[in-house]
């Protein structure tokens, strides 16, 4: 579970009726079928990126639903897994903006450890069934996370890609923060405004302008 400073804003959520229902639903799903990510990784975005260290929020939707991919960070896959199409497009944009080379893996822990909260709005999924855990309570929980980020009293950059993420902009009204919106990096929509969005460069310029260490976006080759 969550055992760091995220407990301050999120502790109350665990006591609410919706969360009890969500917990029971997810527990049964994992007991009766195959679900992702592994239970130990459901909250790994929070353990890798404590609230006090959040500099950037990237919002995803629900976890990858094939074996050995999802591990609790949006857009990221475990080492050794093929790089998913959306992440390939993220890497392409990083190459165009910042000259990053395209790495041989899709493991984004390096970003998380630097303060990039890689948050899916739904934290679990049934194997091979995209969006199968939508609408059962996760969105209420992750809205509380987004509110906690909005309440951070220092500069935070937020990247909202695609229309579901874009709708969260209404919750983000802290004048200290930078909120950027673009199309989703999936192959279906990347050419409609994700490519060329300049988000990674804009985020680093914003952090530096506010005296905050910028993000080293380069994911290194593992081999």
Short mmCIF file of N, CA and C in Angstrom, two decimals, residues 46-192:
data_model
loop_
_atom_site.label_atom_id
_atom_site.label_comp_id
_atom_site.label_asym_id
_atom_site.label_seq_id
_atom_site.Cartn_x
_atom_site.Cartn_y
_atom_site.Cartn_z
N UNK A 46 3.41 5.96 -6.45
CA UNK A 46 3.46 6.75 -5.21
C UNK A 46 4.73 6.46 -4.41
N UNK A 47 5.16 5.19 -4.40
CA UNK A 47 6.38 4.87 -3.65
C UNK A 47 7.62 5.41 -4.36
N UNK A 48 7.62 5.42 -5.70
CA UNK A 48 8.78 5.94 -6.43
C UNK A 48 8.82 7.46 -6.45
N UNK A 49 7.68 8.11 -6.34
CA UNK A 49 7.61 9.57 -6.42
C UNK A 49 6.82 10.11 -5.23
N UNK A 50 7.46 10.31 -4.09
CA UNK A 50 6.76 10.88 -2.93
C UNK A 50 6.17 12.25 -3.28
N UNK A 51 5.09 12.59 -2.60
CA UNK A 51 4.40 13.86 -2.85
C UNK A 51 5.36 15.05 -2.74
N UNK A 52 6.25 15.00 -1.76
CA UNK A 52 7.18 16.12 -1.52
C UNK A 52 8.16 16.31 -2.67
N UNK A 53 8.28 15.29 -3.53
CA UNK A 53 9.25 15.36 -4.63
C UNK A 53 8.60 15.57 -5.99
N UNK A 54 7.28 15.67 -6.04
CA UNK A 54 6.60 15.80 -7.34
C UNK A 54 6.97 17.14 -7.98
N UNK A 55 7.52 17.05 -9.21
CA UNK A 55 7.80 18.24 -10.02
C UNK A 55 6.90 18.28 -11.26
N UNK A 56 6.53 17.06 -11.72
CA UNK A 56 5.79 16.92 -12.98
C UNK A 56 4.73 15.83 -12.78
N UNK A 57 3.55 16.04 -13.36
CA UNK A 57 2.51 15.00 -13.41
C UNK A 57 2.23 14.67 -14.86
N UNK A 58 2.35 13.39 -15.20
CA UNK A 58 1.88 12.90 -16.51
C UNK A 58 0.74 11.95 -16.23
N UNK A 59 -0.38 12.19 -16.89
CA UNK A 59 -1.59 11.42 -16.64
C UNK A 59 -1.84 10.41 -17.76
N UNK A 60 -1.97 9.14 -17.38
CA UNK A 60 -2.36 8.12 -18.33
C UNK A 60 -3.78 7.67 -18.06
N UNK A 61 -4.21 6.58 -18.73
CA UNK A 61 -5.58 6.10 -18.54
C UNK A 61 -5.60 4.83 -17.71
N UNK A 62 -5.55 3.66 -18.35
CA UNK A 62 -5.48 2.45 -17.50
C UNK A 62 -4.25 1.64 -17.88
N UNK A 63 -3.86 0.68 -17.03
CA UNK A 63 -2.59 -0.03 -17.25
C UNK A 63 -2.61 -0.87 -18.53
N UNK A 64 -1.42 -1.16 -19.04
CA UNK A 64 -1.29 -2.14 -20.13
C UNK A 64 -1.89 -3.46 -19.66
N UNK A 65 -2.51 -4.18 -20.59
CA UNK A 65 -3.28 -5.37 -20.17
C UNK A 65 -2.71 -6.68 -20.69
N UNK A 66 -1.44 -6.66 -21.12
CA UNK A 66 -0.78 -7.91 -21.49
C UNK A 66 0.26 -8.28 -20.44
N UNK A 67 0.66 -9.54 -20.43
CA UNK A 67 1.61 -10.04 -19.43
C UNK A 67 2.92 -9.26 -19.41
N UNK A 68 3.46 -9.07 -18.21
CA UNK A 68 4.81 -8.52 -17.97
C UNK A 68 4.99 -7.07 -18.45
N UNK A 69 3.90 -6.37 -18.70
CA UNK A 69 4.04 -4.98 -19.15
C UNK A 69 3.85 -4.01 -17.98
N UNK A 70 2.63 -3.95 -17.45
CA UNK A 70 2.30 -2.92 -16.45
C UNK A 70 3.04 -3.16 -15.14
N UNK A 71 3.54 -2.07 -14.56
CA UNK A 71 4.17 -2.17 -13.23
C UNK A 71 3.87 -0.93 -12.40
N UNK A 72 2.78 -0.24 -12.71
CA UNK A 72 2.32 0.84 -11.84
C UNK A 72 2.69 2.25 -12.27
N UNK A 73 3.48 2.40 -13.34
CA UNK A 73 3.81 3.73 -13.87
C UNK A 73 3.17 3.87 -15.25
N UNK A 74 2.41 4.94 -15.48
CA UNK A 74 1.75 5.07 -16.77
C UNK A 74 2.79 5.16 -17.89
N UNK A 75 2.46 4.57 -19.02
CA UNK A 75 3.26 4.54 -20.25
C UNK A 75 4.50 3.65 -20.14
N UNK A 76 4.89 3.22 -18.94
CA UNK A 76 6.12 2.46 -18.74
C UNK A 76 5.87 0.95 -18.82
N UNK A 77 6.86 0.22 -19.34
CA UNK A 77 6.81 -1.25 -19.28
C UNK A 77 8.09 -1.76 -18.65
N UNK A 78 8.03 -2.97 -18.14
CA UNK A 78 9.19 -3.57 -17.49
C UNK A 78 10.33 -3.79 -18.48
N UNK A 79 11.57 -3.79 -18.00
CA UNK A 79 12.71 -4.08 -18.87
C UNK A 79 12.52 -5.42 -19.59
N UNK A 80 12.94 -5.46 -20.84
CA UNK A 80 12.82 -6.69 -21.62
C UNK A 80 11.55 -6.76 -22.44
N UNK A 81 10.58 -5.89 -22.14
CA UNK A 81 9.33 -5.89 -22.90
C UNK A 81 9.45 -4.93 -24.09
N UNK A 82 8.71 -5.26 -25.14
CA UNK A 82 8.70 -4.40 -26.32
C UNK A 82 8.14 -3.02 -25.97
N UNK A 83 8.70 -1.98 -26.55
CA UNK A 83 8.23 -0.61 -26.27
C UNK A 83 6.87 -0.43 -26.92
N UNK A 84 5.83 -0.08 -26.15
CA UNK A 84 4.49 0.09 -26.72
C UNK A 84 4.43 1.29 -27.67
N UNK A 85 3.44 1.28 -28.59
CA UNK A 85 3.36 2.32 -29.62
C UNK A 85 3.30 3.75 -29.07
N UNK A 86 2.50 3.98 -28.01
CA UNK A 86 2.41 5.35 -27.47
C UNK A 86 3.75 5.82 -26.94
N UNK A 87 4.47 4.92 -26.27
CA UNK A 87 5.77 5.29 -25.71
C UNK A 87 6.79 5.51 -26.83
N UNK A 88 6.69 4.74 -27.90
CA UNK A 88 7.56 5.00 -29.06
C UNK A 88 7.37 6.43 -29.56
N UNK A 89 6.11 6.88 -29.57
CA UNK A 89 5.84 8.24 -30.03
C UNK A 89 6.32 9.29 -29.04
N UNK A 90 6.24 8.97 -27.73
CA UNK A 90 6.80 9.87 -26.71
C UNK A 90 8.31 10.00 -26.92
N UNK A 91 8.97 8.88 -27.17
CA UNK A 91 10.42 8.90 -27.42
C UNK A 91 10.75 9.71 -28.68
N UNK A 92 9.90 9.57 -29.71
CA UNK A 92 10.14 10.32 -30.95
C UNK A 92 10.05 11.82 -30.68
N UNK A 93 9.04 12.22 -29.90
CA UNK A 93 8.88 13.64 -29.57
C UNK A 93 10.08 14.14 -28.74
N UNK A 94 10.54 13.31 -27.80
CA UNK A 94 11.72 13.68 -27.00
C UNK A 94 12.96 13.84 -27.88
N UNK A 95 13.08 12.97 -28.87
CA UNK A 95 14.21 13.07 -29.80
C UNK A 95 14.14 14.36 -30.60
N UNK A 96 12.94 14.69 -31.09
CA UNK A 96 12.77 15.90 -31.89
C UNK A 96 12.99 17.17 -31.06
N UNK A 97 12.49 17.15 -29.81
CA UNK A 97 12.57 18.35 -28.96
C UNK A 97 13.94 18.55 -28.35
N UNK A 98 14.48 17.48 -27.78
CA UNK A 98 15.66 17.60 -26.91
C UNK A 98 16.87 16.82 -27.42
N UNK A 99 16.70 16.12 -28.56
CA UNK A 99 17.82 15.35 -29.10
C UNK A 99 18.11 14.07 -28.35
N UNK A 100 17.16 13.59 -27.54
CA UNK A 100 17.36 12.31 -26.84
C UNK A 100 17.44 11.17 -27.85
N UNK A 101 18.33 10.22 -27.60
CA UNK A 101 18.32 9.03 -28.46
C UNK A 101 17.18 8.11 -28.06
N UNK A 102 16.74 7.27 -29.00
CA UNK A 102 15.64 6.33 -28.73
C UNK A 102 16.23 5.13 -28.01
N UNK A 103 15.84 4.89 -26.74
CA UNK A 103 16.46 3.79 -25.99
C UNK A 103 15.90 2.43 -26.40
N UNK A 104 16.55 1.38 -25.86
CA UNK A 104 16.16 0.01 -26.23
C UNK A 104 15.13 -0.57 -25.26
N UNK A 105 14.54 0.28 -24.40
CA UNK A 105 13.58 -0.24 -23.42
C UNK A 105 12.56 0.84 -23.09
N UNK A 106 11.46 0.41 -22.45
CA UNK A 106 10.39 1.34 -22.11
C UNK A 106 10.21 1.50 -20.61
N UNK A 107 11.29 1.34 -19.86
CA UNK A 107 11.23 1.37 -18.40
C UNK A 107 11.50 2.78 -17.90
N UNK A 108 10.47 3.43 -17.33
CA UNK A 108 10.53 4.86 -17.02
C UNK A 108 10.81 5.16 -15.55
N UNK A 109 11.36 4.20 -14.82
CA UNK A 109 11.63 4.45 -13.40
C UNK A 109 12.51 5.69 -13.21
N UNK A 110 13.44 5.93 -14.13
CA UNK A 110 14.33 7.09 -14.00
C UNK A 110 13.52 8.39 -13.90
N UNK A 111 12.45 8.50 -14.68
CA UNK A 111 11.62 9.70 -14.60
C UNK A 111 10.96 9.79 -13.22
N UNK A 112 10.38 8.66 -12.78
CA UNK A 112 9.66 8.65 -11.49
C UNK A 112 10.59 9.07 -10.35
N UNK A 113 11.83 8.60 -10.38
CA UNK A 113 12.79 8.90 -9.30
C UNK A 113 13.22 10.37 -9.31
N UNK A 114 12.95 11.06 -10.41
CA UNK A 114 13.29 12.50 -10.49
C UNK A 114 12.11 13.40 -10.15
N UNK A 115 10.98 12.81 -9.81
CA UNK A 115 9.83 13.64 -9.45
C UNK A 115 8.75 13.72 -10.50
N UNK A 116 8.78 12.80 -11.47
CA UNK A 116 7.70 12.75 -12.47
C UNK A 116 6.68 11.71 -12.01
N UNK A 117 5.51 12.18 -11.57
CA UNK A 117 4.45 11.27 -11.13
C UNK A 117 3.75 10.72 -12.36
N UNK A 118 3.94 9.42 -12.60
CA UNK A 118 3.39 8.76 -13.79
C UNK A 118 2.11 8.05 -13.38
N UNK A 119 1.02 8.80 -13.42
CA UNK A 119 -0.24 8.37 -12.81
C UNK A 119 -1.26 7.93 -13.87
N UNK A 120 -1.72 6.70 -13.77
CA UNK A 120 -2.91 6.29 -14.52
C UNK A 120 -4.16 6.69 -13.73
N UNK A 121 -5.23 7.06 -14.43
CA UNK A 121 -6.46 7.41 -13.71
C UNK A 121 -7.19 6.17 -13.19
N UNK A 122 -6.91 5.01 -13.78
CA UNK A 122 -7.40 3.71 -13.29
C UNK A 122 -6.15 2.87 -13.04
N UNK A 123 -6.06 2.24 -11.86
CA UNK A 123 -4.79 1.63 -11.47
C UNK A 123 -4.69 0.13 -11.70
N UNK A 124 -5.79 -0.51 -12.10
CA UNK A 124 -5.75 -1.96 -12.36
C UNK A 124 -6.56 -2.26 -13.62
N UNK A 125 -6.34 -3.47 -14.16
CA UNK A 125 -7.07 -3.89 -15.37
C UNK A 125 -7.08 -5.42 -15.43
N UNK A 126 -8.12 -5.97 -16.03
CA UNK A 126 -8.16 -7.41 -16.26
C UNK A 126 -7.34 -7.76 -17.49
N UNK A 127 -6.69 -8.90 -17.48
CA UNK A 127 -5.83 -9.30 -18.60
C UNK A 127 -6.59 -9.22 -19.93
N UNK A 128 -5.96 -8.60 -20.90
CA UNK A 128 -6.45 -8.54 -22.29
C UNK A 128 -7.81 -7.85 -22.43
N UNK A 129 -8.21 -7.05 -21.43
CA UNK A 129 -9.49 -6.35 -21.49
C UNK A 129 -9.30 -4.89 -21.09
N UNK A 130 -8.94 -4.07 -22.06
CA UNK A 130 -8.70 -2.64 -21.79
C UNK A 130 -9.93 -2.02 -21.12
N UNK A 131 -9.68 -1.14 -20.19
CA UNK A 131 -10.74 -0.37 -19.50
C UNK A 131 -11.70 -1.22 -18.67
N UNK A 132 -11.32 -2.47 -18.37
CA UNK A 132 -12.24 -3.37 -17.66
C UNK A 132 -12.45 -2.96 -16.20
N UNK A 133 -11.57 -2.13 -15.64
CA UNK A 133 -11.75 -1.67 -14.27
C UNK A 133 -12.10 -0.18 -14.21
N UNK A 134 -12.61 0.35 -15.31
CA UNK A 134 -13.11 1.73 -15.29
C UNK A 134 -14.44 1.78 -14.54
N UNK A 135 -14.68 2.91 -13.92
CA UNK A 135 -15.99 3.15 -13.33
C UNK A 135 -16.31 2.37 -12.07
N UNK A 136 -15.28 1.81 -11.41
CA UNK A 136 -15.54 1.06 -10.17
C UNK A 136 -14.97 1.77 -8.94
N UNK A 137 -14.43 2.98 -9.14
CA UNK A 137 -13.95 3.75 -7.99
C UNK A 137 -12.55 4.31 -8.12
N UNK A 138 -11.76 3.73 -9.02
CA UNK A 138 -10.38 4.24 -9.15
C UNK A 138 -10.36 5.72 -9.51
N UNK A 139 -11.28 6.14 -10.38
CA UNK A 139 -11.26 7.55 -10.81
C UNK A 139 -11.48 8.49 -9.63
N UNK A 140 -12.32 8.08 -8.67
CA UNK A 140 -12.53 8.91 -7.49
C UNK A 140 -11.24 9.01 -6.67
N UNK A 141 -10.54 7.89 -6.58
CA UNK A 141 -9.28 7.88 -5.83
C UNK A 141 -8.22 8.74 -6.53
N UNK A 142 -8.06 8.56 -7.84
CA UNK A 142 -7.01 9.32 -8.52
C UNK A 142 -7.39 10.80 -8.68
N UNK A 143 -8.68 11.14 -8.64
CA UNK A 143 -9.06 12.56 -8.56
C UNK A 143 -8.53 13.18 -7.27
N UNK A 144 -8.56 12.40 -6.18
CA UNK A 144 -8.00 12.89 -4.91
C UNK A 144 -6.49 13.11 -5.04
N UNK A 145 -5.84 12.25 -5.81
CA UNK A 145 -4.40 12.41 -6.08
C UNK A 145 -4.16 13.70 -6.86
N UNK A 146 -4.97 13.91 -7.90
CA UNK A 146 -4.83 15.12 -8.72
C UNK A 146 -5.08 16.38 -7.89
N UNK A 147 -6.05 16.31 -7.00
CA UNK A 147 -6.30 17.46 -6.11
C UNK A 147 -5.10 17.71 -5.20
N UNK A 148 -4.49 16.63 -4.72
CA UNK A 148 -3.31 16.78 -3.85
C UNK A 148 -2.16 17.44 -4.62
N UNK A 149 -2.00 17.08 -5.89
CA UNK A 149 -0.97 17.72 -6.72
C UNK A 149 -1.32 19.19 -6.93
N UNK A 150 -2.59 19.46 -7.20
CA UNK A 150 -3.03 20.85 -7.40
C UNK A 150 -2.74 21.71 -6.16
N UNK A 151 -2.81 21.09 -4.99
CA UNK A 151 -2.61 21.83 -3.72
C UNK A 151 -1.14 22.07 -3.38
N UNK A 152 -0.20 21.47 -4.14
CA UNK A 152 1.23 21.65 -3.84
C UNK A 152 1.57 23.13 -4.01
N UNK A 153 2.20 23.68 -2.97
CA UNK A 153 2.46 25.13 -2.95
C UNK A 153 3.85 25.46 -3.50
N UNK A 154 4.13 24.97 -4.68
CA UNK A 154 5.38 25.28 -5.38
C UNK A 154 5.17 24.91 -6.85
N UNK A 155 6.07 25.29 -7.73
CA UNK A 155 5.83 25.05 -9.16
C UNK A 155 5.80 23.56 -9.51
N UNK A 156 4.74 23.16 -10.18
CA UNK A 156 4.60 21.79 -10.70
C UNK A 156 4.11 21.90 -12.15
N UNK A 157 4.68 21.09 -13.02
CA UNK A 157 4.25 21.06 -14.43
C UNK A 157 3.37 19.84 -14.65
N UNK A 158 2.26 20.03 -15.36
CA UNK A 158 1.28 18.96 -15.56
C UNK A 158 1.04 18.79 -17.05
N UNK A 159 1.21 17.55 -17.54
CA UNK A 159 1.03 17.25 -18.96
C UNK A 159 -0.22 16.39 -19.12
N UNK A 160 -1.18 16.91 -19.84
CA UNK A 160 -2.45 16.22 -20.08
C UNK A 160 -2.55 15.88 -21.56
N UNK A 161 -2.51 14.60 -21.86
CA UNK A 161 -2.50 14.15 -23.26
C UNK A 161 -3.78 13.38 -23.57
N UNK A 162 -4.51 13.83 -24.57
CA UNK A 162 -5.76 13.17 -24.95
C UNK A 162 -6.94 13.76 -24.19
N UNK A 163 -8.15 13.49 -24.70
CA UNK A 163 -9.32 14.18 -24.12
C UNK A 163 -9.67 13.72 -22.70
N UNK A 164 -9.57 12.43 -22.31
CA UNK A 164 -9.87 12.09 -20.91
C UNK A 164 -8.95 12.82 -19.94
N UNK A 165 -7.65 12.87 -20.25
CA UNK A 165 -6.72 13.60 -19.38
C UNK A 165 -7.03 15.10 -19.42
N UNK A 166 -7.33 15.61 -20.61
CA UNK A 166 -7.60 17.03 -20.76
C UNK A 166 -8.75 17.52 -19.91
N UNK A 167 -9.71 16.63 -19.67
CA UNK A 167 -10.88 17.01 -18.85
C UNK A 167 -10.48 17.32 -17.41
N UNK A 168 -9.34 16.78 -16.98
CA UNK A 168 -8.89 17.02 -15.60
C UNK A 168 -8.37 18.45 -15.41
N UNK A 169 -8.18 19.17 -16.50
CA UNK A 169 -7.66 20.55 -16.39
C UNK A 169 -8.56 21.41 -15.51
N UNK A 170 -9.85 21.10 -15.50
CA UNK A 170 -10.81 21.87 -14.68
C UNK A 170 -10.46 21.79 -13.19
N UNK A 171 -9.78 20.71 -12.77
CA UNK A 171 -9.42 20.54 -11.36
C UNK A 171 -8.12 21.25 -11.02
N UNK A 172 -7.41 21.71 -12.04
CA UNK A 172 -6.05 22.22 -11.85
C UNK A 172 -6.05 23.74 -11.97
N UNK A 173 -6.21 24.41 -10.84
CA UNK A 173 -6.37 25.87 -10.88
C UNK A 173 -5.32 26.60 -10.04
N UNK A 174 -4.23 25.91 -9.70
CA UNK A 174 -3.18 26.55 -8.90
C UNK A 174 -2.35 27.46 -9.80
N UNK A 175 -2.32 28.77 -9.52
CA UNK A 175 -1.61 29.69 -10.42
C UNK A 175 -0.11 29.46 -10.48
N UNK A 176 0.45 28.73 -9.51
CA UNK A 176 1.89 28.44 -9.54
C UNK A 176 2.25 27.36 -10.57
N UNK A 177 1.25 26.60 -11.00
CA UNK A 177 1.52 25.42 -11.81
C UNK A 177 1.41 25.72 -13.31
N UNK A 178 2.09 24.90 -14.08
CA UNK A 178 2.01 24.95 -15.55
C UNK A 178 1.19 23.76 -16.02
N UNK A 179 0.08 24.03 -16.73
CA UNK A 179 -0.77 22.95 -17.24
C UNK A 179 -0.70 22.97 -18.76
N UNK A 180 -0.25 21.86 -19.34
CA UNK A 180 -0.10 21.73 -20.79
C UNK A 180 -1.02 20.65 -21.32
N UNK A 181 -1.69 20.93 -22.43
CA UNK A 181 -2.60 19.95 -23.04
C UNK A 181 -2.18 19.67 -24.48
N UNK A 182 -2.33 18.43 -24.88
CA UNK A 182 -2.03 18.04 -26.27
C UNK A 182 -2.81 16.78 -26.60
N UNK A 183 -2.76 16.39 -27.87
CA UNK A 183 -3.35 15.11 -28.28
C UNK A 183 -2.61 13.96 -27.58
N UNK A 184 -3.24 12.80 -27.57
CA UNK A 184 -2.63 11.61 -26.97
C UNK A 184 -1.51 11.10 -27.88
N UNK A 185 -0.43 10.54 -27.29
CA UNK A 185 0.66 10.03 -28.14
C UNK A 185 0.37 8.71 -28.85
N UNK A 186 -0.82 8.17 -28.73
CA UNK A 186 -1.11 6.90 -29.42
C UNK A 186 -1.02 7.10 -30.93
N UNK A 187 -0.72 6.02 -31.68
CA UNK A 187 -0.62 6.15 -33.14
C UNK A 187 -1.89 6.72 -33.79
N UNK A 188 -3.03 6.56 -33.12
CA UNK A 188 -4.30 7.06 -33.68
C UNK A 188 -4.37 8.58 -33.66
N UNK A 189 -3.67 9.21 -32.72
CA UNK A 189 -3.86 10.67 -32.55
C UNK A 189 -2.58 11.48 -32.48
N UNK A 190 -1.41 10.83 -32.44
CA UNK A 190 -0.16 11.57 -32.23
C UNK A 190 0.05 12.66 -33.28
N UNK A 191 -0.38 12.39 -34.53
CA UNK A 191 -0.18 13.38 -35.60
C UNK A 191 -1.18 14.52 -35.53
N UNK A 192 -2.13 14.44 -34.60
CA UNK A 192 -3.14 15.51 -34.48
C UNK A 192 -2.78 16.48 -33.36
#
